[in-house]
Amino acid sequence: MIKTLLIAGARPNFMKVAPIYAEMKRRDRTFAPMIVHTGQHYDKAMSDSFFTDLGMPEPDINLGVGSASHTQQTAKIMTLFEPVAEAERPDWVVVVGDVNSTIACALVAAKMGIKIAHVEAGLRSRDRTMPEEINRILTDSISDLLLTPSPDADETLRREGVEESKIRFVGNVMIDSLLEHLKACERSQIRETLGLVEKGYAVTTLHRPSNVDGRETLVGLVGALAEISERLPIVFPIHPRTRQRIEEFGLEKAISSANIKMVEPLGYLDFLRLYSGAKLVLTDSGGLQEETTVLGIPCLTLRENTERPITIEMGTNVLVGVDPEKILAAAYASLDGPPGDFKIPPLWDGKAAGRICDALEKPAA
Ligand code: UD1
């Protein structure tokens, strides 16, 4: 039996862990998986509702760390995860993505000589002011198996000197969740509740510290969104970090007097139903760049860089930055122009979890 601890910490982890856990359960003669939730995200809307929507059981272990500074949060996860790893002594610790839980648990496993598999390895924004970039670089450098979502990630790892035998191109496991729930999300009533018709609205999400923690940038972004909303209503599910800043900077009025509807963070199925019917998505999320690419929905990324270049080269993503004039120009070009060509990147086919399990069964190629 291959005993595996699957680490889930923050919202963008859950849709990556769910298909891997389900596949391991299907292969239960080979795998004995346990889900360890670090508690980095803890609100019902940021965590529990995803477990329900994605059909995941309650985590086997919840470390309950909660929010804190990066150092404190990472240290607390490490301190609480060490005894778990010691007691369980798994064959593999599987970490996904690039959040603090990813590097914290990987570092504990590395110090204990437990093998680490990193799902979503090899992505780089080349922006070290981004907390996730540090997490990516460090996690990749101590992982034994680097499971990549796209060929550019393989290339990056090779350039960084990673041994070929550690790299395995498995595709995008988040897309396993998307394709599996595309039908199920039709039972969500979110469009009806918000009075939306298909392709009659835009969706925006913002939560990157670089976009929301500074007044000037956030004011500029809200101003651009307000102007776009004169052409097309915008639905804006608000991340807790962003809500705090909007209140702190007194931007509620600018939003509510525009055609922008702020809603609470949505569960997986409601959010899938929402963005899958949008005419345009404006975001600083990493995952949404990928999800819109698969569904062929135009996506404007409100950042200066992306660790997911394949969504631009093959998909529907356009890197726009945070200059309000550029955002407006890109939004109008998208709304007025013909639909762009797009292709679904290779191995974003709903079968990545199977390839991840194959790689864990036979790690050395
Ligand atoms: C974290 C990840 C980021 C990911 C994002 C998705 C890191 C470094 N960052 O950023 O990569 O894109 O999650 O959401 O790991 N809060 C709540 N309820 C919660 C969680 C957070 O209210 O369940 C509030 C807290 O006040 C906290 C703030 O949101 O201070 C930010 O949360 P935090 O986990 O520190 O970072 P995120 O911005 O969520």
GROMACS .gro file of C-alpha atoms and ligand atoms in nm:
model
  404
    1MET     CA    1   0.000   0.000   0.000
    2ILE     CA    2   0.120   0.350  -0.083
    3LYS     CA    3   0.035   0.562   0.219
    4THR     CA    4  -0.021   0.923   0.112
    5LEU     CA    5  -0.093   1.245   0.298
    6LEU     CA    6  -0.273   1.489   0.068
    7ILE     CA    7  -0.230   1.848   0.184
    8ALA     CA    8  -0.518   2.091   0.141
    9GLY     CA    9  -0.483   2.436   0.293
   10ALA     CA   10  -0.644   2.718   0.100
   11ARG     CA   11  -0.934   2.757  -0.142
   12PRO     CA   12  -0.738   2.701  -0.466
   13ASN     CA   13  -0.608   2.368  -0.328
   14PHE     CA   14  -0.941   2.196  -0.282
   15MET     CA   15  -1.033   2.148  -0.649
   16LYS     CA   16  -0.685   2.000  -0.708
   17VAL     CA   17  -0.692   1.760  -0.413
   18ALA     CA   18  -1.047   1.631  -0.477
   19PRO     CA   19  -0.977   1.441  -0.803
   20ILE     CA   20  -0.650   1.296  -0.669
   21TYR     CA   21  -0.824   1.170  -0.355
   22ALA     CA   22  -1.110   1.021  -0.561
   23GLU     CA   23  -0.865   0.845  -0.795
   24MET     CA   24  -0.668   0.704  -0.500
   25LYS     CA   25  -0.992   0.575  -0.351
   26ARG     CA   26  -1.069   0.406  -0.685
   27ARG     CA   27  -0.725   0.242  -0.662
   28ASP     CA   28  -0.773   0.140  -0.300
   29ARG     CA   29  -0.569  -0.177  -0.335
   30THR     CA   30  -0.270   0.042  -0.408
   31PHE     CA   31  -0.328   0.373  -0.227
   32ALA     CA   32  -0.421   0.464   0.129
   33PRO     CA   33  -0.484   0.841   0.112
   34MET     CA   34  -0.552   1.077   0.401
   35ILE     CA   35  -0.653   1.442   0.365
   36VAL     CA   36  -0.474   1.686   0.592
   37HIS     CA   37  -0.638   2.030   0.601
   38THR     CA   38  -0.404   2.289   0.746
   39GLY     CA   39  -0.687   2.532   0.821
   40GLN     CA   40  -0.515   2.816   0.629
   41HIS     CA   41  -0.862   2.893   0.497
   42TYR     CA   42  -1.135   2.826   0.748
   43ASP     CA   43  -1.455   3.020   0.666
   44LYS     CA   44  -1.744   2.806   0.549
   45ALA     CA   45  -1.747   2.992   0.218
   46MET     CA   46  -1.371   2.955   0.169
   47SER     CA   47  -1.339   2.592   0.276
   48ASP     CA   48  -1.628   2.368   0.393
   49SER     CA   49  -1.855   2.448   0.100
   50PHE     CA   50  -1.581   2.330  -0.138
   51PHE     CA   51  -1.554   1.996   0.040
   52THR     CA   52  -1.930   1.955   0.004
   53ASP     CA   53  -1.948   2.070  -0.360
   54LEU     CA   54  -1.651   1.859  -0.465
   55GLY     CA   55  -1.780   1.547  -0.290
   56MET     CA   56  -1.481   1.524  -0.060
   57PRO     CA   57  -1.513   1.371   0.286
   58GLU     CA   58  -1.428   1.570   0.597
   59PRO     CA   59  -1.050   1.600   0.623
   60ASP     CA   60  -0.891   1.319   0.827
   61ILE     CA   61  -0.692   1.581   1.016
   62ASN     CA   62  -0.745   1.956   1.050
   63LEU     CA   63  -0.453   2.154   1.188
   64GLY     CA   64  -0.674   2.462   1.234
   65VAL     CA   65  -0.396   2.717   1.186
   66GLY     CA   66  -0.608   3.013   1.069
   67SER     CA   67  -0.480   3.350   0.946
   68ALA     CA   68  -0.155   3.516   1.054
   69SER     CA   69   0.150   3.681   0.901
   70HIS     CA   70   0.324   3.466   0.639
   71THR     CA   71   0.601   3.371   0.879
   72GLN     CA   72   0.370   3.287   1.165
   73GLN     CA   73   0.128   3.097   0.947
   74THR     CA   74   0.403   2.895   0.775
   75ALA     CA   75   0.575   2.822   1.107
   76LYS     CA   76   0.250   2.719   1.273
   77ILE     CA   77   0.164   2.480   0.990
   78MET     CA   78   0.512   2.327   1.016
   79THR     CA   79   0.492   2.287   1.393
   80LEU     CA   80   0.150   2.124   1.379
   81PHE     CA   81   0.220   1.910   1.073
   82GLU     CA   82   0.543   1.758   1.203
   83PRO     CA   83   0.379   1.533   1.467
   84VAL     CA   84   0.118   1.424   1.210
   85ALA     CA   85   0.387   1.324   0.961
   86GLU     CA   86   0.578   1.154   1.244
   87ALA     CA   87   0.275   0.955   1.356
   88GLU     CA   88   0.166   0.858   1.006
   89ARG     CA   89   0.506   0.811   0.840
   90PRO     CA   90   0.354   0.817   0.488
   91ASP     CA   91   0.531   0.702   0.172
   92TRP     CA   92   0.440   1.033   0.008
   93VAL     CA   93   0.334   1.381   0.108
   94VAL     CA   94   0.148   1.528  -0.189
   95VAL     CA   95   0.131   1.907  -0.199
   96VAL     CA   96  -0.052   2.113  -0.460
   97GLY     CA   97  -0.022   2.469  -0.590
   98ASP     CA   98   0.173   2.750  -0.431
   99VAL     CA   99   0.015   2.859  -0.102
  100ASN     CA  100   0.184   2.877   0.238
  101SER     CA  101   0.049   2.532   0.328
  102THR     CA  102   0.228   2.390   0.022
  103ILE     CA  103   0.579   2.498   0.122
  104ALA     CA  104   0.521   2.447   0.497
  105CYS     CA  105   0.422   2.080   0.465
  106ALA     CA  106   0.681   2.012   0.194
  107LEU     CA  107   0.954   2.150   0.418
  108VAL     CA  108   0.848   1.931   0.710
  109ALA     CA  109   0.846   1.622   0.487
  110ALA     CA  110   1.187   1.708   0.340
  111LYS     CA  111   1.343   1.739   0.687
  112MET     CA  112   1.197   1.400   0.782
  113GLY     CA  113   1.313   1.222   0.468
  114ILE     CA  114   0.956   1.165   0.347
  115LYS     CA  115   0.912   1.180  -0.030
  116ILE     CA  116   0.730   1.484  -0.167
  117ALA     CA  117   0.525   1.508  -0.484
  118HIS     CA  118   0.442   1.861  -0.600
  119VAL     CA  119   0.134   1.892  -0.818
  120GLU     CA  120   0.147   2.206  -1.037
  121ALA     CA  121   0.527   2.213  -1.037
  122GLY     CA  122   0.736   2.434  -1.264
  123LEU     CA  123   0.512   2.743  -1.282
  124ARG     CA  124   0.698   3.074  -1.251
  125SER     CA  125   0.574   3.432  -1.266
  126ARG     CA  126   0.938   3.552  -1.235
  127ASP     CA  127   0.811   3.803  -0.981
  128ARG     CA  128   0.966   3.738  -0.644
  129THR     CA  129   0.756   4.004  -0.474
  130MET     CA  130   0.466   3.763  -0.513
  131PRO     CA  131   0.447   3.537  -0.205
  132GLU     CA  132   0.339   3.242  -0.417
  133GLU     CA  133   0.651   3.267  -0.637
  134ILE     CA  134   0.874   3.204  -0.335
  135ASN     CA  135   0.654   2.909  -0.239
  136ARG     CA  136   0.677   2.765  -0.592
  137ILE     CA  137   1.054   2.792  -0.622
  138LEU     CA  138   1.119   2.647  -0.277
  139THR     CA  139   0.866   2.366  -0.303
  140ASP     CA  140   0.999   2.256  -0.642
  141SER     CA  141   1.356   2.261  -0.516
  142ILE     CA  142   1.285   2.010  -0.236
  143SER     CA  143   1.031   1.785  -0.412
  144ASP     CA  144   1.115   1.433  -0.531
  145LEU     CA  145   0.848   1.422  -0.799
  146LEU     CA  146   0.755   1.732  -0.999
  147LEU     CA  147   0.416   1.687  -1.161
  148THR     CA  148   0.369   1.958  -1.422
  149PRO     CA  149   0.054   2.101  -1.583
  150SER     CA  150   0.206   2.224  -1.910
  151PRO     CA  151   0.519   2.175  -2.125
  152ASP     CA  152   0.652   2.523  -2.039
  153ALA     CA  153   0.675   2.409  -1.677
  154ASP     CA  154   0.890   2.110  -1.781
  155GLU     CA  155   1.117   2.347  -1.972
  156THR     CA  156   1.149   2.579  -1.674
  157LEU     CA  157   1.245   2.294  -1.443
  158ARG     CA  158   1.503   2.162  -1.691
  159ARG     CA  159   1.654   2.509  -1.721
  160GLU     CA  160   1.675   2.521  -1.341
  161GLY     CA  161   1.876   2.198  -1.350
  162VAL     CA  162   1.613   1.955  -1.219
  163GLU     CA  163   1.690   1.594  -1.311
  164GLU     CA  164   1.476   1.468  -1.595
  165SER     CA  165   1.368   1.160  -1.396
  166LYS     CA  166   1.192   1.380  -1.137
  167ILE     CA  167   0.976   1.566  -1.391
  168ARG     CA  168   0.645   1.420  -1.509
  169PHE     CA  169   0.406   1.608  -1.737
  170VAL     CA  170   0.064   1.502  -1.609
  171GLY     CA  171  -0.161   1.790  -1.722
  172ASN     CA  172  -0.391   2.013  -1.523
  173VAL     CA  173  -0.571   1.838  -1.238
  174MET     CA  174  -0.792   2.139  -1.163
  175ILE     CA  175  -0.951   2.080  -1.501
  176ASP     CA  176  -1.048   1.729  -1.384
  177SER     CA  177  -1.274   1.898  -1.129
  178LEU     CA  178  -1.408   2.149  -1.381
  179LEU     CA  179  -1.505   1.889  -1.640
  180GLU     CA  180  -1.651   1.660  -1.379
  181HIS     CA  181  -1.879   1.930  -1.238
  182LEU     CA  182  -1.980   2.114  -1.552
  183LYS     CA  183  -2.311   1.929  -1.571
  184ALA     CA  184  -2.373   1.928  -1.194
  185CYS     CA  185  -2.331   2.305  -1.173
  186GLU     CA  186  -2.647   2.351  -1.380
  187ARG     CA  187  -2.844   2.285  -1.064
  188SER     CA  188  -2.699   2.603  -0.912
  189GLN     CA  189  -2.953   2.886  -0.909
  190ILE     CA  190  -2.689   3.158  -0.891
  191ARG     CA  191  -2.773   3.318  -1.227
  192GLU     CA  192  -3.144   3.323  -1.143
  193THR     CA  193  -3.078   3.459  -0.794
  194LEU     CA  194  -2.871   3.744  -0.935
  195GLY     CA  195  -3.106   3.801  -1.231
  196LEU     CA  196  -2.842   3.725  -1.494
  197VAL     CA  197  -2.878   3.590  -1.846
  198GLU     CA  198  -2.609   3.390  -2.021
  199LYS     CA  199  -2.344   3.614  -2.181
  200GLY     CA  200  -2.521   3.920  -2.041
  201TYR     CA  201  -2.269   3.994  -1.767
  202ALA     CA  202  -1.902   3.996  -1.668
  203VAL     CA  203  -1.739   3.839  -1.364
  204THR     CA  204  -1.449   3.984  -1.172
  205THR     CA  205  -1.234   3.855  -0.888
  206LEU     CA  206  -0.948   4.035  -0.715
  207HIS     CA  207  -0.744   3.921  -0.419
  208ARG     CA  208  -0.370   3.954  -0.492
  209PRO     CA  209  -0.200   4.166  -0.225
  210SER     CA  210  -0.031   4.365  -0.505
  211ASN     CA  211  -0.375   4.462  -0.640
  212VAL     CA  212  -0.584   4.510  -0.330
  213ASP     CA  213  -0.351   4.610  -0.046
  214GLY     CA  214  -0.247   4.946  -0.199
  215ARG     CA  215  -0.507   5.222  -0.216
  216GLU     CA  216  -0.398   5.370  -0.548
  217THR     CA  217  -0.406   5.043  -0.739
  218LEU     CA  218  -0.738   4.932  -0.592
  219VAL     CA  219  -0.900   5.271  -0.659
  220GLY     CA  220  -0.780   5.251  -1.022
  221LEU     CA  221  -0.912   4.897  -1.063
  222VAL     CA  222  -1.251   4.981  -0.913
  223GLY     CA  223  -1.272   5.290  -1.139
  224ALA     CA  224  -1.205   5.080  -1.449
  225LEU     CA  225  -1.459   4.818  -1.344
  226ALA     CA  226  -1.721   5.090  -1.277
  227GLU     CA  227  -1.671   5.223  -1.631
  228ILE     CA  228  -1.692   4.879  -1.790
  229SER     CA  229  -2.009   4.810  -1.589
  230GLU     CA  230  -2.183   5.088  -1.785
  231ARG     CA  231  -2.161   4.852  -2.085
  232LEU     CA  232  -2.207   4.521  -1.904
  233PRO     CA  233  -2.313   4.445  -1.548
  234ILE     CA  234  -2.032   4.297  -1.338
  235VAL     CA  235  -2.063   4.038  -1.062
  236PHE     CA  236  -1.784   4.063  -0.806
  237PRO     CA  237  -1.756   3.781  -0.549
  238ILE     CA  238  -1.547   3.938  -0.278
  239HIS     CA  239  -1.251   3.762  -0.117
  240PRO     CA  240  -1.220   3.841   0.257
  241ARG     CA  241  -0.888   4.022   0.202
  242THR     CA  242  -1.048   4.243  -0.066
  243ARG     CA  243  -1.355   4.317   0.144
  244GLN     CA  244  -1.133   4.439   0.427
  245ARG     CA  245  -0.948   4.675   0.189
  246ILE     CA  246  -1.263   4.803   0.019
  247GLU     CA  247  -1.397   4.898   0.360
  248GLU     CA  248  -1.065   5.043   0.475
  249PHE     CA  249  -1.031   5.260   0.161
  250GLY     CA  250  -1.402   5.360   0.165
  251LEU     CA  251  -1.475   5.218  -0.181
  252GLU     CA  252  -1.817   5.063  -0.109
  253LYS     CA  253  -2.003   5.362  -0.252
  254ALA     CA  254  -1.800   5.369  -0.575
  255ILE     CA  255  -1.892   5.005  -0.624
  256SER     CA  256  -2.257   5.013  -0.521
  257SER     CA  257  -2.331   5.321  -0.732
  258ALA     CA  258  -2.189   5.143  -1.039
  259ASN     CA  259  -2.347   4.843  -1.207
  260ILE     CA  260  -2.128   4.612  -1.000
  261LYS     CA  261  -2.284   4.353  -0.774
  262MET     CA  262  -2.065   4.252  -0.481
  263VAL     CA  263  -2.150   3.907  -0.351
  264GLU     CA  264  -1.999   3.685  -0.083
  265PRO     CA  265  -1.733   3.433  -0.191
  266LEU     CA  266  -1.914   3.156  -0.378
  267GLY     CA  267  -1.889   2.779  -0.348
  268TYR     CA  268  -1.739   2.572  -0.629
  269LEU     CA  269  -2.062   2.489  -0.813
  270ASP     CA  270  -2.214   2.838  -0.787
  271PHE     CA  271  -1.892   2.997  -0.906
  272LEU     CA  272  -1.854   2.752  -1.196
  273ARG     CA  273  -2.212   2.822  -1.298
  274LEU     CA  274  -2.145   3.194  -1.274
  275TYR     CA  275  -1.825   3.226  -1.476
  276SER     CA  276  -1.921   2.960  -1.731
  277GLY     CA  277  -2.204   3.190  -1.844
  278ALA     CA  278  -2.003   3.512  -1.844
  279LYS     CA  279  -1.925   3.717  -2.154
  280LEU     CA  280  -1.600   3.837  -2.002
  281VAL     CA  281  -1.391   3.760  -1.695
  282LEU     CA  282  -1.153   4.010  -1.535
  283THR     CA  283  -0.933   3.857  -1.268
  284ASP     CA  284  -0.605   3.832  -1.085
  285SER     CA  285  -0.663   3.466  -0.998
  286GLY     CA  286  -0.431   3.198  -1.131
  287GLY     CA  287  -0.690   2.922  -1.154
  288LEU     CA  288  -0.949   3.131  -1.333
  289GLN     CA  289  -0.704   3.201  -1.618
  290GLU     CA  290  -0.698   2.825  -1.674
  291GLU     CA  291  -1.067   2.759  -1.623
  292THR     CA  292  -1.171   3.030  -1.870
  293THR     CA  293  -0.921   2.891  -2.122
  294VAL     CA  294  -1.086   2.550  -2.113
  295LEU     CA  295  -1.434   2.699  -2.153
  296GLY     CA  296  -1.330   2.950  -2.421
  297ILE     CA  297  -1.441   3.250  -2.216
  298PRO     CA  298  -1.243   3.571  -2.277
  299CYS     CA  299  -1.028   3.648  -1.973
  300LEU     CA  300  -0.841   3.969  -1.894
  301THR     CA  301  -0.574   3.913  -1.633
  302LEU     CA  302  -0.527   4.221  -1.418
  303ARG     CA  303  -0.163   4.156  -1.337
  304GLU     CA  304   0.174   4.244  -1.489
  305ASN     CA  305   0.281   3.880  -1.519
  306THR     CA  306   0.144   3.529  -1.516
  307GLU     CA  307   0.290   3.195  -1.416
  308ARG     CA  308   0.050   3.036  -1.663
  309PRO     CA  309   0.170   3.158  -2.007
  310ILE     CA  310   0.003   2.870  -2.190
  311THR     CA  311  -0.335   3.033  -2.120
  312ILE     CA  312  -0.217   3.328  -2.331
  313GLU     CA  313  -0.039   3.130  -2.602
  314MET     CA  314  -0.319   2.878  -2.654
  315GLY     CA  315  -0.616   2.997  -2.454
  316THR     CA  316  -0.837   3.301  -2.412
  317ASN     CA  317  -0.624   3.489  -2.163
  318VAL     CA  318  -0.486   3.839  -2.221
  319LEU     CA  319  -0.235   3.988  -1.979
  320VAL     CA  320  -0.357   4.343  -1.931
  321GLY     CA  321  -0.187   4.478  -1.617
  322VAL     CA  322  -0.347   4.723  -1.378
  323ASP     CA  323  -0.341   5.050  -1.572
  324PRO     CA  324  -0.710   5.154  -1.590
  325GLU     CA  325  -0.675   5.287  -1.949
  326LYS     CA  326  -0.530   4.957  -2.066
  327ILE     CA  327  -0.801   4.760  -1.887
  328LEU     CA  328  -1.074   4.967  -2.053
  329ALA     CA  329  -0.914   4.933  -2.398
  330ALA     CA  330  -0.878   4.555  -2.358
  331ALA     CA  331  -1.233   4.514  -2.226
  332TYR     CA  332  -1.388   4.711  -2.512
  333ALA     CA  333  -1.171   4.529  -2.767
  334SER     CA  334  -1.297   4.201  -2.627
  335LEU     CA  335  -1.662   4.309  -2.614
  336ASP     CA  336  -1.659   4.463  -2.962
  337GLY     CA  337  -1.425   4.223  -3.139
  338PRO     CA  338  -1.491   3.881  -3.290
  339PRO     CA  339  -1.443   3.582  -3.058
  340GLY     CA  340  -1.076   3.490  -3.050
  341ASP     CA  341  -0.937   3.151  -3.149
  342PHE     CA  342  -0.839   2.923  -2.866
  343LYS     CA  343  -0.715   2.572  -2.814
  344ILE     CA  344  -0.730   2.361  -2.501
  345PRO     CA  345  -0.376   2.293  -2.379
  346PRO     CA  346  -0.248   1.935  -2.400
  347LEU     CA  347  -0.351   1.700  -2.116
  348TRP     CA  348  -0.610   1.942  -1.978
  349ASP     CA  349  -0.847   1.657  -2.042
  350GLY     CA  350  -0.998   1.558  -1.709
  351LYS     CA  351  -0.759   1.266  -1.663
  352ALA     CA  352  -0.467   1.426  -1.482
  353ALA     CA  353  -0.544   1.258  -1.147
  354GLY     CA  354  -0.498   0.918  -1.312
  355ARG     CA  355  -0.158   1.023  -1.444
  356ILE     CA  356  -0.062   1.162  -1.103
  357CYS     CA  357  -0.144   0.827  -0.940
  358ASP     CA  358   0.049   0.642  -1.215
  359ALA     CA  359   0.351   0.862  -1.144
  360LEU     CA  360   0.329   0.798  -0.768
  361GLU     CA  361   0.308   0.423  -0.833
  362LYS     CA  362   0.612   0.428  -1.061
  363PRO     CA  363   0.807   0.742  -0.977
  364ALA     CA  364   1.130   0.666  -1.164
  365ALA     CA  365   1.054   0.680  -1.535
  366UD1     C1  366  -0.411   3.277  -0.001
  366UD1     C2  367  -0.288   3.231  -0.081
  366UD1     C3  368  -0.304   3.272  -0.227
  366UD1     C4  369  -0.434   3.222  -0.285
  366UD1     C5  370  -0.548   3.271  -0.197
  366UD1     C6  371  -0.681   3.221  -0.247
  366UD1     C7  372  -0.069   3.228   0.031
  366UD1     C8  373   0.060   3.298   0.045
  366UD1     N1  374  -0.166   3.296  -0.031
  366UD1     O1  375  -0.413   3.418  -0.004
  366UD1     O2  376  -0.197   3.215  -0.301
  366UD1     O3  377  -0.449   3.270  -0.416
  366UD1     O4  378  -0.527   3.225  -0.063
  366UD1     O5  379  -0.785   3.264  -0.168
  366UD1     O6  380  -0.081   3.115   0.074
  366UD1     N2  381  -0.957   3.524   0.563
  366UD1     C9  382  -1.085   3.501   0.605
  366UD1     N3  383  -1.133   3.373   0.599
  366UD1    C10  384  -1.061   3.269   0.551
  366UD1    C11  385  -0.929   3.295   0.507
  366UD1    C12  386  -0.880   3.423   0.513
  366UD1     O7  387  -1.156   3.590   0.648
  366UD1     O8  388  -1.112   3.156   0.547
  366UD1    C13  389  -0.906   3.661   0.568
  366UD1    C14  390  -0.813   3.685   0.683
  366UD1     O9  391  -0.847   3.805   0.743
  366UD1    C15  392  -0.676   3.697   0.619
  366UD1    C16  393  -0.707   3.742   0.477
  366UD1    O10  394  -0.839   3.690   0.448
  366UD1    O11  395  -0.594   3.785   0.687
  366UD1    C17  396  -0.610   3.687   0.378
  366UD1    O12  397  -0.601   3.545   0.391
  366UD1     P1  398  -0.461   3.466   0.368
  366UD1    O13  399  -0.484   3.319   0.379
  366UD1    O14  400  -0.355   3.529   0.452
  366UD1    O15  401  -0.421   3.502   0.224
  366UD1     P2  402  -0.506   3.502   0.094
  366UD1    O16  403  -0.511   3.641   0.046
  366UD1    O17  404  -0.636   3.431   0.115
   0.00000   0.00000   0.00000
